[in-house]
CSV table of C-alpha atoms in Angstrom, one decimal:
chain,number,residue,atom,x,y,z
A,167,MET,CA,0.0,0.0,0.0
A,168,GLY,CA,2.8,2.4,0.9
A,169,ILE,CA,4.4,2.0,-2.5
A,170,VAL,CA,1.2,2.8,-4.4
A,171,LEU,CA,0.5,5.8,-2.1
A,172,GLY,CA,4.1,6.9,-2.6
A,173,PHE,CA,3.7,6.7,-6.4
A,174,GLY,CA,0.5,8.8,-6.1
A,175,ILE,CA,2.3,11.5,-4.0
A,176,THR,CA,5.2,11.4,-6.4
A,177,ARG,CA,2.9,11.9,-9.4
A,178,LEU,CA,1.2,14.9,-7.7
A,179,LEU,CA,4.5,16.5,-6.7
A,180,ALA,CA,6.2,15.9,-10.1
A,181,GLY,CA,3.1,17.3,-11.8
A,182,ALA,CA,3.2,20.4,-9.7
A,183,ALA,CA,6.9,20.8,-10.2
A,184,LYS,CA,6.4,21.1,-13.9
A,185,PHE,CA,4.7,24.5,-13.4
A,186,VAL,CA,7.9,25.7,-11.8
A,187,GLN,CA,10.3,24.0,-14.2
A,188,HIS,CA,8.4,25.2,-17.3
A,189,PRO,CA,6.2,28.1,-16.4
A,190,HIS,CA,5.4,29.1,-19.9
A,191,ARG,CA,4.4,25.6,-21.3
A,192,GLN,CA,1.2,25.2,-19.4
A,193,ARG,CA,-0.5,27.6,-17.0
A,194,PRO,CA,-1.8,26.2,-13.8
A,195,ASP,CA,-5.5,26.2,-13.2
A,196,LEU,CA,-7.0,27.0,-9.8
A,197,VAL,CA,-9.6,24.2,-9.8
A,198,HIS,CA,-7.0,21.6,-11.1
A,199,LEU,CA,-4.4,22.7,-8.5
A,200,GLY,CA,-7.0,22.8,-5.8
A,201,TRP,CA,-7.9,19.2,-6.4
A,202,ALA,CA,-4.3,18.2,-6.7
A,203,PHE,CA,-3.7,19.8,-3.2
A,204,SER,CA,-6.8,18.1,-1.9
A,205,LEU,CA,-5.7,14.8,-3.2
A,206,LEU,CA,-2.2,15.2,-1.7
A,207,LEU,CA,-3.9,15.9,1.6
A,208,MET,CA,-6.1,12.9,1.1
A,209,LEU,CA,-3.2,10.6,0.5
A,210,VAL,CA,-1.3,11.9,3.5
A,211,HIS,CA,-4.4,11.6,5.7
A,212,PHE,CA,-5.0,8.1,4.3
A,213,TRP,CA,-1.5,7.0,5.3
A,214,TRP,CA,-2.1,8.5,8.8
A,215,TRP,CA,-5.6,7.0,9.1
A,216,GLU,CA,-4.4,3.5,8.2
A,217,PHE,CA,-2.4,3.3,11.4
A,218,TRP,CA,-5.7,2.2,12.9
A,219,LEU,CA,-5.4,-1.0,11.0
A,220,SER,CA,-3.1,-2.2,13.7
A,221,GLY,CA,-6.2,-2.6,15.8
A,222,ILE,CA,-7.8,-5.2,13.5
A,223,PRO,CA,-7.6,-8.4,15.5
A,224,MET,CA,-7.7,-10.7,12.5
A,225,TRP,CA,-6.5,-9.9,9.0
A,226,THR,CA,-7.9,-11.7,6.0
A,227,PHE,CA,-6.8,-11.6,2.4
A,228,GLY,CA,-10.1,-9.9,1.6
A,229,ILE,CA,-9.2,-7.0,3.8
A,230,TYR,CA,-5.8,-6.8,2.4
A,231,LEU,CA,-7.1,-6.9,-1.2
A,232,PHE,CA,-9.7,-4.2,-0.4
A,233,LEU,CA,-7.0,-1.9,0.9
A,234,ILE,CA,-4.9,-2.5,-2.2
A,235,VAL,CA,-7.9,-1.6,-4.4
A,236,TYR,CA,-8.5,1.5,-2.4
A,237,THR,CA,-4.9,2.7,-2.8
A,238,ILE,CA,-5.1,2.0,-6.5
A,239,VAL,CA,-8.2,4.1,-6.8
A,240,LEU,CA,-6.4,7.0,-5.0
A,241,PHE,CA,-3.4,6.5,-7.4
A,242,LEU,CA,-5.8,6.7,-10.4
A,243,LEU,CA,-7.0,10.0,-9.2
A,244,CYS,CA,-3.4,11.3,-9.1
A,245,ALA,CA,-2.8,10.0,-12.6
A,246,LEU,CA,-5.9,11.6,-13.9
A,247,LEU,CA,-4.8,15.0,-12.5
A,248,PHE,CA,-1.3,14.8,-14.0
A,249,PRO,CA,-1.3,12.7,-17.2
A,250,ASP,CA,1.9,12.1,-19.1
A,251,ASP,CA,0.8,14.5,-21.9
A,252,ILE,CA,-1.9,17.2,-22.4
A,253,ALA,CA,-0.7,18.4,-25.8
A,254,GLU,CA,-4.1,17.8,-27.3
A,255,TYR,CA,-5.7,20.3,-24.8
A,256,THR,CA,-5.4,24.1,-24.5
A,257,GLY,CA,-4.2,23.7,-20.9
A,258,TYR,CA,-5.0,22.1,-17.6
A,259,ARG,CA,-8.4,23.9,-17.3
A,260,ASP,CA,-9.5,22.4,-20.6
A,261,TYR,CA,-8.0,19.0,-19.7
A,262,PHE,CA,-9.5,18.8,-16.3
A,263,MET,CA,-13.0,19.8,-17.5
A,264,SER,CA,-12.8,17.3,-20.3
A,265,ARG,CA,-11.9,14.5,-17.8
A,266,ARG,CA,-14.2,15.7,-15.0
A,267,GLN,CA,-16.6,12.7,-15.4
A,268,TRP,CA,-13.8,10.3,-14.8
A,269,PHE,CA,-12.2,12.3,-12.0
A,270,PHE,CA,-15.4,12.9,-10.0
A,271,GLY,CA,-16.7,9.4,-10.7
A,272,ILE,CA,-13.6,7.8,-9.3
A,273,LEU,CA,-13.5,10.4,-6.4
A,274,ALA,CA,-17.1,9.4,-5.5
A,275,VAL,CA,-16.0,5.7,-5.5
A,276,SER,CA,-13.1,6.7,-3.2
A,277,TYR,CA,-15.6,8.1,-0.7
A,278,LEU,CA,-17.6,4.9,-0.7
A,279,LEU,CA,-14.4,3.0,-0.2
A,280,ASP,CA,-13.7,5.2,2.7
A,281,LEU,CA,-17.0,4.1,4.3
A,282,VAL,CA,-16.1,0.4,3.9
A,283,ASP,CA,-12.5,1.1,5.2
A,284,THR,CA,-14.0,2.8,8.3
A,285,LEU,CA,-16.4,-0.2,8.9
A,286,ILE,CA,-13.5,-2.6,8.6
A,287,LYS,CA,-11.8,-0.9,11.6
A,288,GLY,CA,-14.7,-1.9,13.8
A,289,ARG,CA,-18.0,-0.6,15.1
A,290,ALA,CA,-16.4,1.5,17.9
A,291,HIS,CA,-14.1,3.2,15.4
A,292,PHE,CA,-17.1,3.9,13.1
A,293,GLU,CA,-19.3,5.3,15.9
A,294,GLN,CA,-16.6,7.7,17.2
A,295,PHE,CA,-17.2,9.9,14.2
A,296,GLY,CA,-20.9,10.5,15.1
A,297,PRO,CA,-23.6,11.5,12.6
A,298,GLU,CA,-21.3,13.9,10.8
A,299,TYR,CA,-19.6,11.0,9.0
A,300,MET,CA,-22.8,9.6,7.7
A,301,ILE,CA,-23.7,13.0,6.3
A,302,ARG,CA,-20.2,13.6,4.9
A,303,ILE,CA,-20.0,10.5,2.7
A,304,PRO,CA,-23.4,10.9,0.9
A,305,ALA,CA,-22.9,14.6,0.6
A,306,TYR,CA,-19.5,14.1,-1.1
A,307,VAL,CA,-20.8,11.4,-3.4
A,308,LEU,CA,-23.8,13.6,-4.4
A,309,LEU,CA,-21.5,16.6,-5.0
A,310,CYS,CA,-19.2,14.5,-7.1
A,311,LEU,CA,-22.2,13.3,-9.2
A,312,VAL,CA,-23.2,16.9,-9.7
A,313,ALA,CA,-19.6,17.9,-10.6
A,314,MET,CA,-19.5,15.2,-13.3
A,315,HIS,CA,-22.2,17.1,-15.2
A,316,VAL,CA,-21.8,20.8,-14.3
A,317,THR,CA,-19.5,22.9,-16.4
A,318,ASP,CA,-20.0,26.2,-14.5
A,319,ARG,CA,-16.6,27.3,-13.3
A,320,ARG,CA,-18.1,29.0,-10.2
A,321,PHE,CA,-19.5,25.6,-9.0
A,322,HIS,CA,-16.1,23.9,-9.4
A,323,VAL,CA,-14.2,26.7,-7.6
A,324,ALA,CA,-16.7,26.6,-4.8
A,325,PHE,CA,-16.6,22.8,-4.6
A,326,VAL,CA,-12.8,22.5,-4.4
A,327,VAL,CA,-12.5,25.4,-1.9
A,328,ALA,CA,-15.2,24.1,0.3
A,329,SER,CA,-13.9,20.6,0.1
A,330,LEU,CA,-10.4,21.8,1.1
A,331,VAL,CA,-11.7,23.8,4.1
A,332,TYR,CA,-13.8,21.0,5.3
A,333,GLN,CA,-11.1,18.3,4.7
A,334,ILE,CA,-8.6,20.3,6.8
A,335,SER,CA,-11.2,20.9,9.5
A,336,PHE,CA,-12.2,17.2,9.5
A,337,ILE,CA,-8.6,16.0,9.8
A,338,PHE,CA,-7.7,18.3,12.7
A,339,ARG,CA,-11.0,17.8,14.6
A,340,LEU,CA,-11.2,14.0,14.3
A,341,PHE,CA,-7.7,12.7,13.4
A,342,ASP,CA,-5.2,15.0,15.1
A,343,THR,CA,-4.2,12.1,17.4
A,344,LEU,CA,-4.7,8.4,17.0
A,345,ASN,CA,-6.3,6.6,19.9
């Protein structure tokens, strides 16, 4: 899992570094970079969160396979944000909007996988997050489904900014220390 997560983080950082290395080739886009930062935060948080796996009393191949699939989904999101080549697009804004169905579809799947991952860690772990968690997952999935179809830039800016603010709040309120 760590290797796949490391590849995802590497992909995001290498993609962002291209804007510094070649500032005139492709201009960065606020929405695209916002989701790249959000995904970087998600990967770091995932790595942190998975320390709770040590509390699972009995491991099965099914649990292990599930976690590998989950990390692959997260890596796919990174690969979608920073593909090898975007020459056929006018820039990252055009590229991201043309691939938004894939990106938000896979992002919605990642939130559903998050729910399963939380349940794997046990009932007590799941219940410690209270009702907010059971509002959070369907809300994110719904917003991802909307984002797949909406082209309005204001919606996408608002979604990524609100997502980042909430994600940072969620991490520091509920995951600052591991119990």
